[in-house]
mmCIF file of C-alpha atoms (C1' of nucleotides) in Angstrom:
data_model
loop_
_atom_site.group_PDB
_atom_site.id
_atom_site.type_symbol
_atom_site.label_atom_id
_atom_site.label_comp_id
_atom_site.label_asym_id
_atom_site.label_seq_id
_atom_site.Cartn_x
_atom_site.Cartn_y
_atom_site.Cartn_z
ATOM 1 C CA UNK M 157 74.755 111.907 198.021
ATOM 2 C CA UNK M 158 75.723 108.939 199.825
ATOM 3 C CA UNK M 159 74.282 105.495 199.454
ATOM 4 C CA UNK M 160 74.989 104.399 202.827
ATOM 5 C CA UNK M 161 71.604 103.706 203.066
ATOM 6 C CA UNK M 162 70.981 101.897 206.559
ATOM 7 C CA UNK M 163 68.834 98.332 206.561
ATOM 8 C CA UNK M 164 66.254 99.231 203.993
ATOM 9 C CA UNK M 165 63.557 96.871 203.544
ATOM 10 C CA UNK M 166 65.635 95.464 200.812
ATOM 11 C CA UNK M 167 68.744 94.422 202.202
ATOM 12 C CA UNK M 168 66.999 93.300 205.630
ATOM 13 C CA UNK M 169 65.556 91.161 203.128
ATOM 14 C CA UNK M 170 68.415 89.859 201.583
ATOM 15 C CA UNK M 171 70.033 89.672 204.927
ATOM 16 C CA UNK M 172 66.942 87.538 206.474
ATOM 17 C CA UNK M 173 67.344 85.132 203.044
ATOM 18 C CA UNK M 174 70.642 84.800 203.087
ATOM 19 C CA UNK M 175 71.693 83.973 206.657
ATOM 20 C CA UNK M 176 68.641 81.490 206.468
ATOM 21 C CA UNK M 177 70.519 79.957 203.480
ATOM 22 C CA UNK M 178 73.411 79.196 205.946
ATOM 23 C CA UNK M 179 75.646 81.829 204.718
ATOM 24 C CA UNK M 180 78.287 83.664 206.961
ATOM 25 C CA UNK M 181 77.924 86.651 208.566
ATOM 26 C CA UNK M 182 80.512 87.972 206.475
ATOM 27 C CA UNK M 183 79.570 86.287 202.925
ATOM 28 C CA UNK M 184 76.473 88.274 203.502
ATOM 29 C CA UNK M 185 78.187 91.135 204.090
ATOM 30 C CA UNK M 186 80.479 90.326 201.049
ATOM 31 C CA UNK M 187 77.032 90.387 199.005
ATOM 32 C CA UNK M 188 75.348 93.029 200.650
ATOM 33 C CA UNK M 189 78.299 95.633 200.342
ATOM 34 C CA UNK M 190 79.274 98.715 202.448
ATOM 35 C CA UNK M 191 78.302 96.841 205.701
ATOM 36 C CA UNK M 192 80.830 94.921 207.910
ATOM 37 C CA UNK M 193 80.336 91.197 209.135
ATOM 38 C CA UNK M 194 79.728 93.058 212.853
ATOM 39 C CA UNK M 195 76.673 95.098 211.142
ATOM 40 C CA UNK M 196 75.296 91.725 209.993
ATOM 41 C CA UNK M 197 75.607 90.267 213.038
ATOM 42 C CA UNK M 198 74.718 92.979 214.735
ATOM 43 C CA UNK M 199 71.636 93.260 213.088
ATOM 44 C CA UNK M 200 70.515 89.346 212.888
ATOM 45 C CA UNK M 201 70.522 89.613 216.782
ATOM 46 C CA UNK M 202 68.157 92.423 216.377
ATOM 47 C CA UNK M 203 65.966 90.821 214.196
ATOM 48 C CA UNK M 204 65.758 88.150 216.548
ATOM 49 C CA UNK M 205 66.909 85.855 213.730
ATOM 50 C CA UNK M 206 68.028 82.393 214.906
ATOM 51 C CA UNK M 207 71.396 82.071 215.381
ATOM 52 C CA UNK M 208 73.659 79.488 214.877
ATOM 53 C CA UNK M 209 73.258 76.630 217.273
ATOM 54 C CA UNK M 210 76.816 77.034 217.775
ATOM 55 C CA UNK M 211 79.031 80.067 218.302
ATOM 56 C CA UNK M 212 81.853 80.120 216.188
ATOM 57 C CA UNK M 213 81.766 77.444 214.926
ATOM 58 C CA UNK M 214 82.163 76.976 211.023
ATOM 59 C CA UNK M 215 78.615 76.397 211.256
ATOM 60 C CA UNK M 216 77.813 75.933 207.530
ATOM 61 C CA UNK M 217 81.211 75.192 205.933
ATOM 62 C CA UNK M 218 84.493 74.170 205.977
ATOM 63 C CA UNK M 219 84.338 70.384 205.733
ATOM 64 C CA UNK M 220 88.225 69.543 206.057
ATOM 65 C CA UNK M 221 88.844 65.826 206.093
ATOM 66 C CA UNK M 222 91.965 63.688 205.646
ATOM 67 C CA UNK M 223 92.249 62.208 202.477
ATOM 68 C CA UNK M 224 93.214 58.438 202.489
ATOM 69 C CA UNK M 225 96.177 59.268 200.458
ATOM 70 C CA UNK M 226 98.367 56.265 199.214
ATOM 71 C CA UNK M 227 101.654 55.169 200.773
ATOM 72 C CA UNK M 228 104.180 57.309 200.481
ATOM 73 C CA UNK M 229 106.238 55.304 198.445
ATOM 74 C CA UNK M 230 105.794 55.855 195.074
ATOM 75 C CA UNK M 231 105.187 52.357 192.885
ATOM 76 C CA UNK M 232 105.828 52.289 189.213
ATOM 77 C CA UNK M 233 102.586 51.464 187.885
ATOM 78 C CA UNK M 234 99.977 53.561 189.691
ATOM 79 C CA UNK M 235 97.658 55.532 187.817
ATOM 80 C CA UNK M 236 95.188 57.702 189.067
ATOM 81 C CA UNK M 237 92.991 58.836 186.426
ATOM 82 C CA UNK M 238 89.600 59.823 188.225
ATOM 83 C CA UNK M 239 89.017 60.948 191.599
ATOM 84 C CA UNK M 240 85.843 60.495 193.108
ATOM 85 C CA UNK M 241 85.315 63.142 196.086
ATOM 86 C CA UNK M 242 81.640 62.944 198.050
ATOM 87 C CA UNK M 243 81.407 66.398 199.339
ATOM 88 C CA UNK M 244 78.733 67.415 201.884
ATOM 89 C CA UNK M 245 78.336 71.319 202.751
ATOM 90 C CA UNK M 246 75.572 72.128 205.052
ATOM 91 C CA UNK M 247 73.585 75.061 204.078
ATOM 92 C CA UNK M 248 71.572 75.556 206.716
ATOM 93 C CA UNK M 249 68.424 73.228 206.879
ATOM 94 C CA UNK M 250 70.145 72.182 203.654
ATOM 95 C CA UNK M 251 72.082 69.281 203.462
ATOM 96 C CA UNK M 252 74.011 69.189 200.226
ATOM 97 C CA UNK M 253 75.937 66.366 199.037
ATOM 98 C CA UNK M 254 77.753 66.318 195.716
ATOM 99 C CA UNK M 255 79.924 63.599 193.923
ATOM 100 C CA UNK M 256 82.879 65.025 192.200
ATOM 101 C CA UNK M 257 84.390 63.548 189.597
ATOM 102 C CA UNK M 258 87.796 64.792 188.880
ATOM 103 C CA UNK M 259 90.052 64.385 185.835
ATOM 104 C CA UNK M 260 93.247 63.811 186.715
ATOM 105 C CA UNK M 261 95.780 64.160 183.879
ATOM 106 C CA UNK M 262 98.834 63.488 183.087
ATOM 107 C CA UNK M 263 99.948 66.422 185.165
ATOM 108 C CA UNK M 264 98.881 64.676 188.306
ATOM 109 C CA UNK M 265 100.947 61.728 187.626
ATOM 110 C CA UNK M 266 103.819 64.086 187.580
ATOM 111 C CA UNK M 267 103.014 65.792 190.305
ATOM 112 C CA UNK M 268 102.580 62.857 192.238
ATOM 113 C CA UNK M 269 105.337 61.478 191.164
ATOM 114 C CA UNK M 270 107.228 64.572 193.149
ATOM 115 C CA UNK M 271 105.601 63.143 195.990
ATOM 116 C CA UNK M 272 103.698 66.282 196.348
ATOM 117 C CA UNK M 273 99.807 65.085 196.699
ATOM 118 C CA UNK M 274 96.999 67.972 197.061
ATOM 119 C CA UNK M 275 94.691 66.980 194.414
ATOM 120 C CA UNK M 276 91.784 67.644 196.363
ATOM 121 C CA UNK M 277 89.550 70.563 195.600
ATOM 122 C CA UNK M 278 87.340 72.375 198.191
ATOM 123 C CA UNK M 279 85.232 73.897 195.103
ATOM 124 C CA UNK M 280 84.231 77.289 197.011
ATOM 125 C CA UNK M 281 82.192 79.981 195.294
ATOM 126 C CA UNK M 282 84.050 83.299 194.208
ATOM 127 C CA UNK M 283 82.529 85.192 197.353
ATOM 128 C CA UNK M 284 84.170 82.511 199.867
ATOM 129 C CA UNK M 285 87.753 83.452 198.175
ATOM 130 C CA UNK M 286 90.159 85.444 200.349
ATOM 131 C CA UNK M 287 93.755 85.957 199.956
ATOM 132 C CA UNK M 288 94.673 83.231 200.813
ATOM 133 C CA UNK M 289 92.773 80.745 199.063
ATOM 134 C CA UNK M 290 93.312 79.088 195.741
ATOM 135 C CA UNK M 291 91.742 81.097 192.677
ATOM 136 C CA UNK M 292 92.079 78.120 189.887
ATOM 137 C CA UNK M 293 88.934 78.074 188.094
ATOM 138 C CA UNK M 294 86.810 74.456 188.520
ATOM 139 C CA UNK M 295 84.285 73.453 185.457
ATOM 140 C CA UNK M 296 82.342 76.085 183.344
ATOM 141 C CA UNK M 297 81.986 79.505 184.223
ATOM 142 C CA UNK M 298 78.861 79.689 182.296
ATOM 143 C CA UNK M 299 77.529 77.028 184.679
ATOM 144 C CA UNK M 300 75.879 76.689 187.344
ATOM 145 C CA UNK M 301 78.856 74.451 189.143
ATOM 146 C CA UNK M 302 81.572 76.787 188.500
ATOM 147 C CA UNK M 303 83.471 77.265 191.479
ATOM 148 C CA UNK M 304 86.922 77.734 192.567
ATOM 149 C CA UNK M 305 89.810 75.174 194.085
ATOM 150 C CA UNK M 306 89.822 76.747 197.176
ATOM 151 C CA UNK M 307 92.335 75.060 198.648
ATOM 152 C CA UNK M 308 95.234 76.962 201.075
ATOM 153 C CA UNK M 309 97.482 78.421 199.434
ATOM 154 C CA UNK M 310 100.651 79.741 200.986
ATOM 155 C CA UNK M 311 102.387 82.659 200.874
ATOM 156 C CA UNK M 312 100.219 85.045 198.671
ATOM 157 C CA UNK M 313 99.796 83.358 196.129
ATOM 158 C CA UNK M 314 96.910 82.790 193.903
ATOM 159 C CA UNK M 315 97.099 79.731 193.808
ATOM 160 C CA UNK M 316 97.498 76.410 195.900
ATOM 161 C CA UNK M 317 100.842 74.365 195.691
ATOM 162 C CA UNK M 318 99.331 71.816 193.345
ATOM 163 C CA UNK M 319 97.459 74.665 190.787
ATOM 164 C CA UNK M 320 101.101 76.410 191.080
ATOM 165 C CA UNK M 321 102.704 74.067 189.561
ATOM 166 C CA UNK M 322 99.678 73.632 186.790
ATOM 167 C CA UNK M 323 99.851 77.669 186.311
ATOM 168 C CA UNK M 324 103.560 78.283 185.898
ATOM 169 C CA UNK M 325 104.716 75.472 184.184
ATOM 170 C CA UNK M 326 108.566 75.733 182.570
ATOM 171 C CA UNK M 327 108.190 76.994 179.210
ATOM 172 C CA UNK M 328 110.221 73.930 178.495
ATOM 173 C CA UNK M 329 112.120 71.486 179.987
ATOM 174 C CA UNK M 330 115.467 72.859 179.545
ATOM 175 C CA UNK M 331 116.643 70.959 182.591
ATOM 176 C CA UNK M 332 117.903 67.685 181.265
ATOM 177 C CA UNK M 333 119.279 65.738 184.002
ATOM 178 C CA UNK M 334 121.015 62.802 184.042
ATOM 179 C "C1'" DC T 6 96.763 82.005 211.636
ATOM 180 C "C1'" DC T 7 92.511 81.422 209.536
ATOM 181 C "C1'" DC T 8 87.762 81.552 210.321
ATOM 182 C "C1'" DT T 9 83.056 81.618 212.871
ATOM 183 C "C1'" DG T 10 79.090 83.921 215.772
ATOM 184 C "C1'" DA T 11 77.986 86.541 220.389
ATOM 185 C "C1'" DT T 12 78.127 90.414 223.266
ATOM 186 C "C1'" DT T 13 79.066 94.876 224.806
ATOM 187 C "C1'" DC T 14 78.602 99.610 224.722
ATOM 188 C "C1'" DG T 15 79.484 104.345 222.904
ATOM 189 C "C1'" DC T 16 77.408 106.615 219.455
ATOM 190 C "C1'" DG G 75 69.089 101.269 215.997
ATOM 191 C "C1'" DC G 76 73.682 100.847 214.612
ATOM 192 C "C1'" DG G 77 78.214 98.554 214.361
ATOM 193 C "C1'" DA G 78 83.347 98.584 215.949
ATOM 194 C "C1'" DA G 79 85.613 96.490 219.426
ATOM 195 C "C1'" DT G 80 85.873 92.814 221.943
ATOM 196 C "C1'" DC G 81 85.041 88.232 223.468
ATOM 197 C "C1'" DA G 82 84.744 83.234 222.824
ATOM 198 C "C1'" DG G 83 85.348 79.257 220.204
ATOM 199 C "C1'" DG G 84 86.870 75.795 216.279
#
DNA sequence: CCCTGATTCGC
DNA sequence: GCGAATCAGG
C-alpha cells in the first residue's frame, strides 16, 4: 500500500489554512509531506486560491535589514548587554511585530571585540531551516517562542559565524600570547 | 546563490 | 487533476 494519497479533503484543508496563514508554497509542502512546492502551487492555482499579490517575491518573510552597527573601531569601554530587535514578519493578513530582547553575554563582548559583529537573530521556526541556515536553538523549546537563529551560515555548517564560535569554543585557552 | 510564486504542458 | 519543468522575479 502506498500513502500517496492525492489532495484528500484533509490536506486540501491544511493546504487552504496554511497558505492563508502566509506560509510558502514550500513550508506547506514541508508540513504536508510527500508533495513538492510545484504540487502546492500547482494546486492553490486550481483552487482558485488567491495568490500572492506579488510573484516571487518573499511575500511573507524574509525581513533583512541593516543593522546600525557601531563604528568599526573598537573603544575600550563599550558594553552591550541587551539588544533590543523590533521584528515584523507578515503572515499574511497578519501583521506580527515582536520586541526581542537579547542577552548578550560576556561572549559577545569577546566576539565583538574580534571585530566580528552578527549578533542579530532572524528567530525562524524549525520548518524554515535549510542547510544553510543557522540551527542554534533561541529560548525554550517547551515554549511557544522557541525558534531558531536562522541566520546564514556559510559553508555547511550548522551554525552561523557568530553561534560557531559560541558552539566550538577552545577547550581552553592554551594560546597565551604575548 | 538563496529564495519566492506563476505558468506550461505531458501525463 | 496532477506536478515537474520551466519561467520570472527579489
Amino acid at each position: 500500500m502506498d500513502n500517496t494519497q492525492n489532495w484528500t479533503e484533509d490536506r486540501v484543508e491544511r493546504l487552504k489554512k496554511l497558505w492563508s496563514e502566509g506560509l510558502s508554497a514550500s513550508q506547506i509542502a514541508a508540513q504536508l509531506g510527500g508533495v513538492s512546492r510545484n504540487a502546492v502551487i500547482g494546486k492553490v492555482h486550481r483552487l482558485s486560491l488567491p495568490g500572492r499579490a506579488k510573484a516571487g517575491g518573499t511575500t511573507s518573510a524574509r525581513p533583512q535589514k541593516r543593522a546600525s552597527v557601531s563604528q568599526p573601531s573598537r573603544p575600550a569601554t563599550f558594553t552591550p548587554r541587551t539588544v533590543t530587535r523590533t521584528v515584523t514578519r507578515s503572515a499574511g493578513a497578519t501583521m506580527l511585530k515582536e520586541e526581542v530582547e537579547v542577552e548578550v553575554h560576556e561572549h559577545l563582548e569577546m566576539v565583538v571585540d574580534n571585530n566580528v559583529v552578527v549578533p542579530i537573530f532572524k528567530r525562524v521556526p524549525l520548518i524554515r531551516l535549510t542547510e544553510r541556515t543557522c540551527k542554534w536553538p533561541l529560548g525554550d523549546p517547551l515554549k511557544d517562542d522557541f525558534a531558531f537563529c536562522g541566520n546564514d551560515s556559510p559553508d555547511s555548517s550548522p551554525y552561523c559565524t557568530y553561534h560557531q564560535k559560541l558552539a566550538y569554543q577552545p577547550s581552553a585557552e592554551r594560546r597565551r600570547l604575548r
